[in-house]
Coordinates of C-alpha atoms in Angstrom, one line a residue:
M1 CA 2.2 58.6 -92.9
K2 CA -0.8 58.3 -90.5
R3 CA -2.2 56.2 -93.2
K4 CA 0.7 53.8 -92.9
W5 CA 0.1 53.3 -89.0
T6 CA -3.6 53.0 -89.6
K7 CA -3.5 51.1 -92.3
N8 CA -4.3 47.1 -91.8
L9 CA -4.9 48.4 -88.0
G10 CA -7.0 44.9 -87.5
L11 CA -4.1 42.9 -88.4
K12 CA -1.3 44.9 -86.4
I13 CA -3.6 44.4 -83.1
L14 CA -4.4 40.9 -83.8
S15 CA -0.5 40.3 -84.3
L16 CA 0.4 42.1 -81.2
G17 CA -2.0 39.8 -79.1
L18 CA -0.8 36.8 -80.6
A19 CA 2.9 37.6 -80.0
A20 CA 1.5 38.6 -76.2
L21 CA -0.1 35.4 -75.9
I22 CA 2.6 33.3 -77.5
W23 CA 5.2 34.9 -74.7
F24 CA 2.9 34.1 -72.1
I25 CA 3.0 30.8 -73.2
I26 CA 6.6 30.2 -73.4
V27 CA 7.0 31.8 -70.3
N28 CA 4.7 29.4 -68.4
I29 CA 6.1 26.2 -70.0
D30 CA 9.6 27.2 -68.8
D31 CA 9.1 28.7 -65.7
P32 CA 5.3 27.9 -64.1
A33 CA 3.6 28.8 -60.9
I34 CA 4.0 26.1 -58.1
S35 CA 2.8 25.5 -54.5
R36 CA 5.0 24.3 -51.6
T37 CA 4.4 23.6 -47.8
F38 CA 6.8 24.6 -45.0
R39 CA 6.5 23.5 -41.2
L40 CA 8.1 26.9 -39.2
S41 CA 8.5 27.3 -35.3
V42 CA 7.0 30.1 -34.1
E43 CA 9.1 32.7 -32.3
K44 CA 7.5 34.1 -28.9
R45 CA 8.7 38.1 -28.9
N46 CA 8.2 40.1 -25.7
E47 CA 8.3 37.3 -23.2
D48 CA 9.7 39.7 -20.6
V49 CA 6.4 41.8 -20.8
I50 CA 4.8 38.2 -19.3
A51 CA 7.9 37.8 -16.9
S52 CA 7.9 41.6 -15.6
Q53 CA 4.4 40.7 -14.2
G54 CA 5.8 37.7 -11.8
M55 CA 4.2 35.2 -14.6
C56 CA 5.5 32.5 -17.1
Y57 CA 3.6 30.8 -19.7
E58 CA 3.3 27.4 -21.3
V59 CA 2.0 26.9 -24.9
L60 CA -1.1 25.2 -25.3
E61 CA -1.4 25.8 -29.3
G62 CA 0.4 27.1 -32.1
D63 CA 4.1 26.0 -31.0
A64 CA 4.9 25.6 -34.5
V65 CA 2.6 26.7 -38.0
T66 CA 2.1 25.3 -41.6
I67 CA 2.3 27.5 -44.7
T68 CA 1.8 27.4 -48.3
V69 CA 3.9 29.0 -50.5
K70 CA 2.9 29.9 -54.2
G71 CA 4.7 31.1 -57.1
K72 CA 7.4 31.0 -59.8
R73 CA 8.6 27.5 -59.8
S74 CA 12.2 29.1 -60.0
V75 CA 11.6 31.1 -57.1
V76 CA 9.8 28.6 -54.8
E77 CA 12.0 25.9 -55.5
A78 CA 15.0 27.9 -54.1
L79 CA 13.4 28.9 -50.7
T80 CA 14.1 27.4 -47.3
T81 CA 12.4 27.6 -44.0
S82 CA 15.1 29.8 -43.3
D83 CA 13.7 32.0 -45.8
F84 CA 10.8 32.7 -43.5
S85 CA 10.2 34.0 -40.2
A86 CA 6.9 33.3 -38.1
Y87 CA 6.1 35.0 -34.7
A88 CA 3.7 35.5 -32.4
D89 CA 4.2 38.8 -30.4
L90 CA 3.2 38.4 -26.3
S91 CA 3.0 41.9 -25.6
K92 CA -0.3 41.8 -27.6
L93 CA -2.1 38.5 -25.7
S94 CA -5.7 39.0 -25.4
R95 CA -7.8 38.1 -22.6
W96 CA -8.1 34.7 -23.9
N97 CA -4.4 34.3 -23.8
A98 CA -4.0 34.3 -27.3
V99 CA -2.2 36.4 -30.3
P100 CA -2.0 35.9 -33.7
I101 CA 0.7 34.5 -35.6
K102 CA 2.3 35.9 -38.3
V103 CA 4.7 35.0 -41.2
E104 CA 7.2 37.1 -43.2
L105 CA 9.3 36.2 -46.1
T106 CA 13.0 37.4 -44.9
K107 CA 14.6 36.6 -48.3
Y108 CA 14.7 39.7 -50.7
L109 CA 12.7 39.1 -53.8
T110 CA 11.7 41.2 -56.3
E111 CA 7.8 42.3 -56.1
S112 CA 7.1 40.2 -59.6
D113 CA 8.7 37.1 -57.8
T114 CA 7.4 37.4 -54.4
P115 CA 5.5 34.5 -53.9
S116 CA 1.8 34.4 -51.8
I117 CA 1.9 32.8 -48.5
T118 CA -1.2 31.5 -46.7
I119 CA -1.0 30.0 -43.2
G120 CA -2.9 26.9 -42.4
S121 CA -5.5 26.3 -39.8
V122 CA -3.3 27.1 -36.5
D123 CA -3.0 30.6 -36.8
T124 CA -2.8 31.8 -33.7
L125 CA -1.0 31.0 -30.7
I126 CA -2.6 30.1 -27.4
V127 CA -0.8 29.8 -23.8
S128 CA -1.7 29.4 -20.3
L129 CA -0.1 31.8 -17.7
E130 CA 1.0 30.9 -14.2
E131 CA 2.8 32.1 -11.4
T132 CA 6.5 31.7 -11.2
E133 CA 8.6 30.4 -8.6
T134 CA 12.4 30.6 -7.5
K135 CA 14.0 27.8 -4.7
Q136 CA 17.2 27.2 -3.9
F137 CA 18.9 23.6 -4.2
K138 CA 21.8 22.4 -3.0
V139 CA 24.0 20.7 -5.9
S140 CA 24.9 17.2 -5.7
V141 CA 27.3 15.3 -8.2
V142 CA 27.0 12.2 -10.0
K143 CA 29.7 10.1 -11.0
K144 CA 30.4 8.3 -14.3
G145 CA 32.8 5.9 -15.3
T146 CA 35.8 4.5 -12.8
V147 CA 38.7 5.9 -11.6
E148 CA 41.9 4.1 -12.0
E149 CA 42.4 0.8 -9.8
G150 CA 43.7 1.9 -6.2
Y151 CA 42.2 5.0 -6.1
C152 CA 38.8 6.5 -5.1
I153 CA 37.4 9.7 -5.0
G154 CA 37.5 11.0 -1.4
E155 CA 35.7 14.2 -1.7
L156 CA 34.0 16.2 -4.7
K157 CA 33.2 20.0 -4.0
T158 CA 30.9 21.9 -6.2
K159 CA 31.1 26.1 -7.1
P160 CA 28.6 27.0 -6.7
N161 CA 27.2 24.6 -4.0
I162 CA 23.7 26.2 -4.2
I163 CA 21.8 26.6 -7.2
Q164 CA 18.4 28.9 -7.8
V165 CA 15.8 27.5 -10.3
T166 CA 13.4 29.8 -11.4
G167 CA 10.1 28.2 -13.4
A168 CA 6.5 27.5 -13.0
K169 CA 5.3 27.2 -9.4
S170 CA 3.5 23.8 -10.7
Q171 CA 7.0 22.5 -11.8
I172 CA 9.4 23.9 -9.4
S173 CA 7.4 22.4 -6.6
K174 CA 8.4 18.5 -8.5
I175 CA 11.9 19.4 -8.0
D176 CA 13.7 17.4 -5.7
E177 CA 17.0 17.5 -6.5
V178 CA 19.8 19.2 -8.9
K179 CA 22.5 17.0 -9.8
V180 CA 25.5 17.5 -12.1
E181 CA 27.1 14.7 -13.8
I182 CA 30.6 14.6 -14.4
D183 CA 33.1 11.8 -16.0
V184 CA 36.0 10.2 -14.0
S185 CA 36.9 7.4 -16.2
N186 CA 40.9 6.6 -15.3
A187 CA 41.5 9.3 -13.1
S188 CA 44.6 9.0 -10.7
E189 CA 45.3 12.5 -9.6
N190 CA 43.0 15.4 -8.0
F191 CA 41.0 17.0 -10.7
T192 CA 38.5 19.9 -11.6
T193 CA 35.9 19.7 -14.4
S194 CA 32.3 21.2 -15.1
G195 CA 29.0 20.3 -15.5
V196 CA 25.6 20.8 -16.6
P197 CA 22.9 21.1 -13.9
K198 CA 20.0 19.1 -14.3
V199 CA 16.6 19.0 -12.1
Y200 CA 15.1 15.7 -10.8
D201 CA 11.8 14.8 -9.3
A202 CA 11.6 12.5 -6.2
D203 CA 11.8 9.1 -8.1
G204 CA 15.0 10.2 -9.7
K205 CA 13.4 10.8 -12.9
E206 CA 14.7 13.9 -15.0
I207 CA 12.4 17.0 -15.2
N208 CA 12.1 19.1 -18.7
S209 CA 14.0 22.1 -17.6
S210 CA 13.8 23.9 -20.8
K211 CA 11.2 26.5 -19.6
M212 CA 13.2 27.1 -16.4
T213 CA 16.0 29.3 -15.8
F214 CA 19.2 28.9 -13.6
S215 CA 21.4 31.1 -11.5
T216 CA 24.1 29.3 -13.2
T217 CA 24.2 27.3 -16.3
E218 CA 27.7 25.5 -15.5
V219 CA 28.7 24.1 -12.2
K220 CA 32.5 23.7 -11.6
V221 CA 33.5 20.3 -9.6
V222 CA 36.6 19.9 -8.0
G223 CA 37.9 16.2 -6.8
T224 CA 40.1 14.6 -4.2
L225 CA 41.6 11.2 -4.9
L226 CA 42.3 8.9 -2.1
N227 CA 44.5 5.6 -2.0
T228 CA 42.7 2.2 -0.9
K229 CA 42.9 -0.8 0.8
T230 CA 40.8 -3.8 1.9
I231 CA 40.6 -5.0 5.5
P232 CA 38.6 -7.8 7.0
V233 CA 35.6 -6.8 9.2
D234 CA 35.3 -8.7 12.6
I235 CA 32.6 -9.1 15.3
E236 CA 33.9 -9.6 19.0
I237 CA 31.3 -11.1 21.1
Q238 CA 31.4 -10.0 24.6
G239 CA 29.5 -11.3 27.7
N240 CA 27.4 -14.2 28.5
P241 CA 23.8 -14.7 27.6
L242 CA 21.1 -15.1 30.4
H243 CA 21.5 -18.3 32.5
G244 CA 20.0 -21.2 30.6
Y245 CA 20.5 -19.8 27.1
R246 CA 23.9 -20.2 25.2
Y247 CA 25.6 -18.2 22.4
I248 CA 25.8 -20.4 18.8
S249 CA 27.0 -18.4 16.4
T250 CA 27.2 -15.1 14.5
E251 CA 26.5 -14.4 10.9
Y252 CA 27.7 -11.0 9.1
E253 CA 27.9 -9.4 6.0
P254 CA 30.1 -7.9 4.6
K255 CA 33.1 -9.6 6.2
S256 CA 35.6 -7.1 4.5
V257 CA 35.3 -3.7 2.9
T258 CA 37.5 -1.4 1.1
I259 CA 38.6 1.9 3.1
A260 CA 40.3 5.1 1.7
G261 CA 42.5 7.7 2.8
D262 CA 46.3 9.1 2.4
R263 CA 48.8 6.3 2.8
K264 CA 49.8 7.2 6.2
A265 CA 46.2 7.1 7.5
L266 CA 45.8 3.3 5.8
S267 CA 48.6 2.1 7.4
T268 CA 47.4 2.3 10.7
V269 CA 44.4 -0.1 10.2
S270 CA 44.6 -3.6 9.6
K271 CA 41.1 -4.6 10.4
I272 CA 38.0 -3.4 11.7
V273 CA 36.7 -5.1 14.9
I274 CA 33.2 -4.5 16.1
P275 CA 32.6 -5.5 19.8
I276 CA 28.7 -6.9 20.3
D277 CA 27.3 -7.5 24.0
I278 CA 25.1 -10.0 24.4
S279 CA 25.0 -10.1 28.6
G280 CA 21.5 -11.3 29.7
Q281 CA 20.3 -12.0 26.2
Y282 CA 18.0 -14.8 25.4
E283 CA 16.7 -14.7 21.9
D284 CA 18.5 -14.3 18.6
I285 CA 20.0 -10.9 17.4
E286 CA 19.5 -9.2 14.1
T287 CA 21.4 -5.5 13.9
E288 CA 22.5 -2.8 11.7
I289 CA 25.8 -1.4 12.7
N290 CA 27.3 1.8 11.1
L291 CA 31.0 0.9 10.0
E292 CA 32.0 4.5 10.1
N293 CA 31.7 4.7 13.8
Y294 CA 34.9 2.3 14.1
L295 CA 37.3 3.9 11.6
P296 CA 39.9 6.2 12.8
E297 CA 39.8 10.0 11.6
G298 CA 41.3 10.3 8.3
V299 CA 39.7 7.3 6.8
I300 CA 36.3 6.7 5.0
L301 CA 34.7 3.7 3.3
E302 CA 35.2 3.1 -0.3
E303 CA 31.7 1.5 -0.7
E304 CA 28.4 3.5 -0.6
S305 CA 26.9 1.1 2.0
L306 CA 28.2 2.0 5.5
S307 CA 26.8 -0.9 7.5
V308 CA 27.4 -4.2 8.4
M309 CA 24.0 -6.8 8.9
V310 CA 24.8 -8.8 12.1
N311 CA 22.7 -12.1 13.1
I312 CA 23.4 -13.6 16.4
V313 CA 22.2 -17.3 17.1
I314 CA 21.1 -17.5 21.0
E315 CA 19.6 -21.2 21.7
K316 CA 17.9 -22.0 25.1
L317 CA 19.5 -25.0 26.6
Q318 CA 17.9 -28.2 28.0
I319 CA 18.2 -29.6 31.4
K320 CA 18.6 -33.5 31.9
D321 CA 18.9 -35.7 35.1
F322 CA 21.7 -38.4 35.2
T323 CA 22.0 -41.0 37.5
F324 CA 25.2 -42.8 38.7
D325 CA 26.6 -44.7 41.8
T326 CA 29.6 -45.1 43.5
K327 CA 31.1 -47.9 41.0
D328 CA 30.9 -45.3 38.3
I329 CA 33.7 -42.9 40.5
Q330 CA 37.3 -43.0 40.0
F331 CA 39.8 -42.0 42.8
K332 CA 43.0 -39.3 42.4
D333 CA 45.9 -38.9 44.8
L334 CA 44.9 -41.6 47.4
N335 CA 47.8 -41.4 50.2
D336 CA 49.8 -45.0 50.0
Q337 CA 49.8 -45.3 53.7
L338 CA 45.9 -44.8 54.1
K339 CA 43.0 -47.3 52.8
F340 CA 39.6 -46.0 51.6
S341 CA 35.9 -47.2 51.9
Y342 CA 32.7 -45.7 51.7
I343 CA 30.5 -45.0 54.5
N344 CA 27.0 -47.1 54.5
D345 CA 24.6 -44.4 53.8
T346 CA 26.8 -43.6 50.3
T347 CA 26.8 -47.0 49.2
S348 CA 23.1 -47.6 48.8
T349 CA 22.3 -44.4 47.6
E350 CA 21.7 -43.4 44.0
L351 CA 23.8 -39.9 42.9
V352 CA 21.8 -37.6 40.5
I353 CA 23.4 -34.7 38.9
K354 CA 21.6 -32.0 36.3
I355 CA 23.3 -31.3 33.4
M356 CA 22.4 -28.2 31.1
G357 CA 23.5 -28.1 27.3
R358 CA 22.2 -28.4 23.8
E359 CA 19.6 -30.9 23.1
E360 CA 21.8 -32.6 20.4
D361 CA 24.6 -32.8 22.9
L362 CA 22.5 -34.3 25.9
K363 CA 20.9 -36.8 23.3
N364 CA 23.8 -39.1 23.4
L365 CA 25.7 -38.1 26.5
K366 CA 26.7 -40.7 29.2
I367 CA 27.8 -40.6 32.9
S368 CA 31.2 -42.3 31.5
D369 CA 32.0 -39.4 29.2
L370 CA 32.0 -37.2 31.9
H371 CA 34.4 -39.4 34.1
P372 CA 33.1 -38.5 37.6
Y373 CA 36.3 -38.7 40.3
I374 CA 36.9 -37.8 43.8
D375 CA 40.1 -36.1 44.6
L376 CA 41.9 -36.9 47.6
K377 CA 45.0 -34.7 47.3
G378 CA 45.9 -33.5 50.7
K379 CA 44.0 -35.8 52.9
N380 CA 46.9 -37.6 54.7
K381 CA 45.3 -38.4 57.9
P382 CA 43.0 -41.4 58.9
G383 CA 39.3 -40.2 59.2
S384 CA 35.7 -39.6 57.7
Y385 CA 35.3 -37.0 54.9
V386 CA 32.3 -35.8 52.6
I387 CA 34.0 -35.0 49.2
E388 CA 32.4 -33.3 46.4
V389 CA 32.5 -35.7 43.2
Q390 CA 34.3 -33.8 40.3
F391 CA 33.7 -34.1 36.5
D392 CA 35.9 -33.9 33.3
T393 CA 34.8 -30.4 31.6
I394 CA 33.2 -30.8 28.0
E395 CA 32.4 -27.9 26.0
G396 CA 28.6 -27.1 25.9
I397 CA 28.1 -28.9 28.9
T398 CA 27.3 -27.5 32.2
I399 CA 26.8 -29.4 35.3
L400 CA 24.2 -27.7 37.7
N401 CA 24.9 -29.5 40.8
K402 CA 27.8 -31.9 42.1
P403 CA 26.7 -34.4 44.6
T404 CA 28.9 -35.2 47.7
V405 CA 29.9 -39.1 49.1
S406 CA 31.2 -39.7 52.6
I407 CA 34.5 -41.8 52.8
E408 CA 36.6 -43.3 55.7
L409 CA 40.3 -43.1 55.5
T410 CA 42.1 -46.0 57.7
A411 CA 45.8 -46.4 58.1
E412 CA 47.3 -49.6 56.6
T413 CA 47.9 -51.0 60.2
D414 CA 44.8 -50.9 61.2
N415 CA 42.9 -54.3 62.4
E416 CA 40.6 -55.6 59.4
T417 CA 38.0 -56.4 61.9
E418 CA 37.5 -52.5 63.1
D419 CA 37.1 -51.7 59.5
G420 CA 34.5 -54.2 59.0
N421 CA 32.3 -52.5 62.1
Q422 CA 31.8 -49.8 59.9
G423 CA 29.9 -51.3 57.5
G424 CA 30.1 -51.3 53.5
S425 CA 34.1 -51.0 54.0
S426 CA 36.7 -52.2 51.6
D427 CA 39.7 -53.9 52.7
T428 CA 41.5 -53.4 49.6
K429 CA 42.2 -50.1 47.7
P430 CA 40.2 -49.1 44.7
D431 CA 42.0 -48.5 41.5
I432 CA 43.3 -45.1 41.0
D433 CA 42.5 -43.2 38.0
V434 CA 46.1 -40.9 37.7
D435 CA 44.8 -39.6 34.5
N436 CA 45.8 -35.9 34.9
N437 CA 43.2 -34.8 33.1
N438 CA 40.6 -35.9 35.4
G439 CA 41.6 -33.0 37.9
A440 CA 40.6 -29.9 35.7
N441 CA 38.4 -28.6 38.8
D442 CA 39.9 -28.5 42.5
N443 CA 36.3 -28.0 44.1
N444 CA 36.5 -30.5 47.0
T445 CA 34.2 -29.5 49.9
E446 CA 35.6 -30.8 53.3
T447 CA 33.3 -31.2 55.8
S448 CA 35.7 -33.1 58.4
G449 CA 38.7 -34.7 58.7
G450 CA 42.0 -33.4 57.2
T451 CA 45.2 -32.4 58.1
D452 CA 44.8 -30.0 60.9
T453 CA 41.8 -31.8 62.9
N454 CA 41.6 -34.8 64.6
E455 CA 39.6 -38.1 64.2
E456 CA 36.7 -37.1 67.1
E457 CA 35.9 -33.8 65.4
D458 CA 35.7 -35.5 61.7
N459 CA 33.2 -38.2 63.2
K460 CA 31.0 -35.6 64.6
E461 CA 30.9 -33.7 61.4
V462 CA 30.0 -36.7 59.5
S463 CA 27.5 -37.5 61.8
D464 CA 26.0 -34.1 61.5
A465 CA 26.1 -34.2 57.7
E466 CA 24.0 -37.5 57.5
D467 CA 21.7 -35.7 60.1
N468 CA 21.0 -33.1 57.4
E469 CA 20.6 -35.5 54.8

């Protein structure tokens, strides 16, 4: 029996070796060894150890790791990134704030099928540590979309309206505002919605908050809708500029605004009137006026802009002398029983008036445009009179002085010779202008004569007036 097992032993061993070699060749041809590369995110474990020290961290290197997996093709090709776990234990940070990255295969495989894993050049997680800070911020709402026509959002309340943000001190210091965005498209009634708080810097740029923690991750927003109405804005100029200056015009924007409120409150408002007092002003006025100050209770502005910009033009007036004589003067209401004549000193004297107005208005103005006249109403007795010359009113034109003329009224039965002795008298009645427009101002100055004085007193007062001149 023993001879049978030992007979041709060399051939038997050779056959066994050839069989093993053939098996090995067959296996490697059907399921050869291959390599694959995977990119894995590194999990940070035991972060609370750093947080318990009042610190936070930022990864400088090692946030992800590259591994090479080598093994049977049938095994390796079936693997995915989810079959591996890459992690760094932050509780084992070195004095240089570094910790080795470890990679594990989480999928169960037999020992013979388990591939080899080689970590790439980055095999260490390196972090920087910084003190943490917590701050409180008021939550503001950003509206996206437009509500239904005829409505606007009157009030938005947030719950909570104050939120705490915790993070690296350097990052928290950059925060200027916490906002929550909501969509109000086509809203036509009061609503409640919610949004995620986000942080922004002073320039309105969003800050990455992935490393920050919020006291709440969701903010509830309650909105109230109001009816709207568009009304005009009027500027009411009050007072007068400094003497020698004139108000010219007012320009302002906007000329209409949209207000909001309940229907009852809106029904009481037809326009916004803004009075502006220009008393004593001598230069243009540019001002910005807050419209909210002119709205009744229960009414708000729909627009974000709450101001009206006003520009008031005030111009310095020019003064010009105009010369005329008695031939340019017309008369009104001369008594039919009396005759009229100028006294000697008036007929040879030019009359001068100073007129104030805009340069373009004075440029083409003539004395005839002013229709100078004297009003003899109430002068029913013969006598001498000193009467102020009147002028028609022209918009934008101010007469600074009104000259006077000395006249003599005599009865129709008086002797013509006696009239001639007065000198410069007229034996015929001058033409009478009965245009009612010429009687706009009855500011006659009666120096002598009149209904209740005698002729002697009249002559005395005229003489006094001549001496004064």
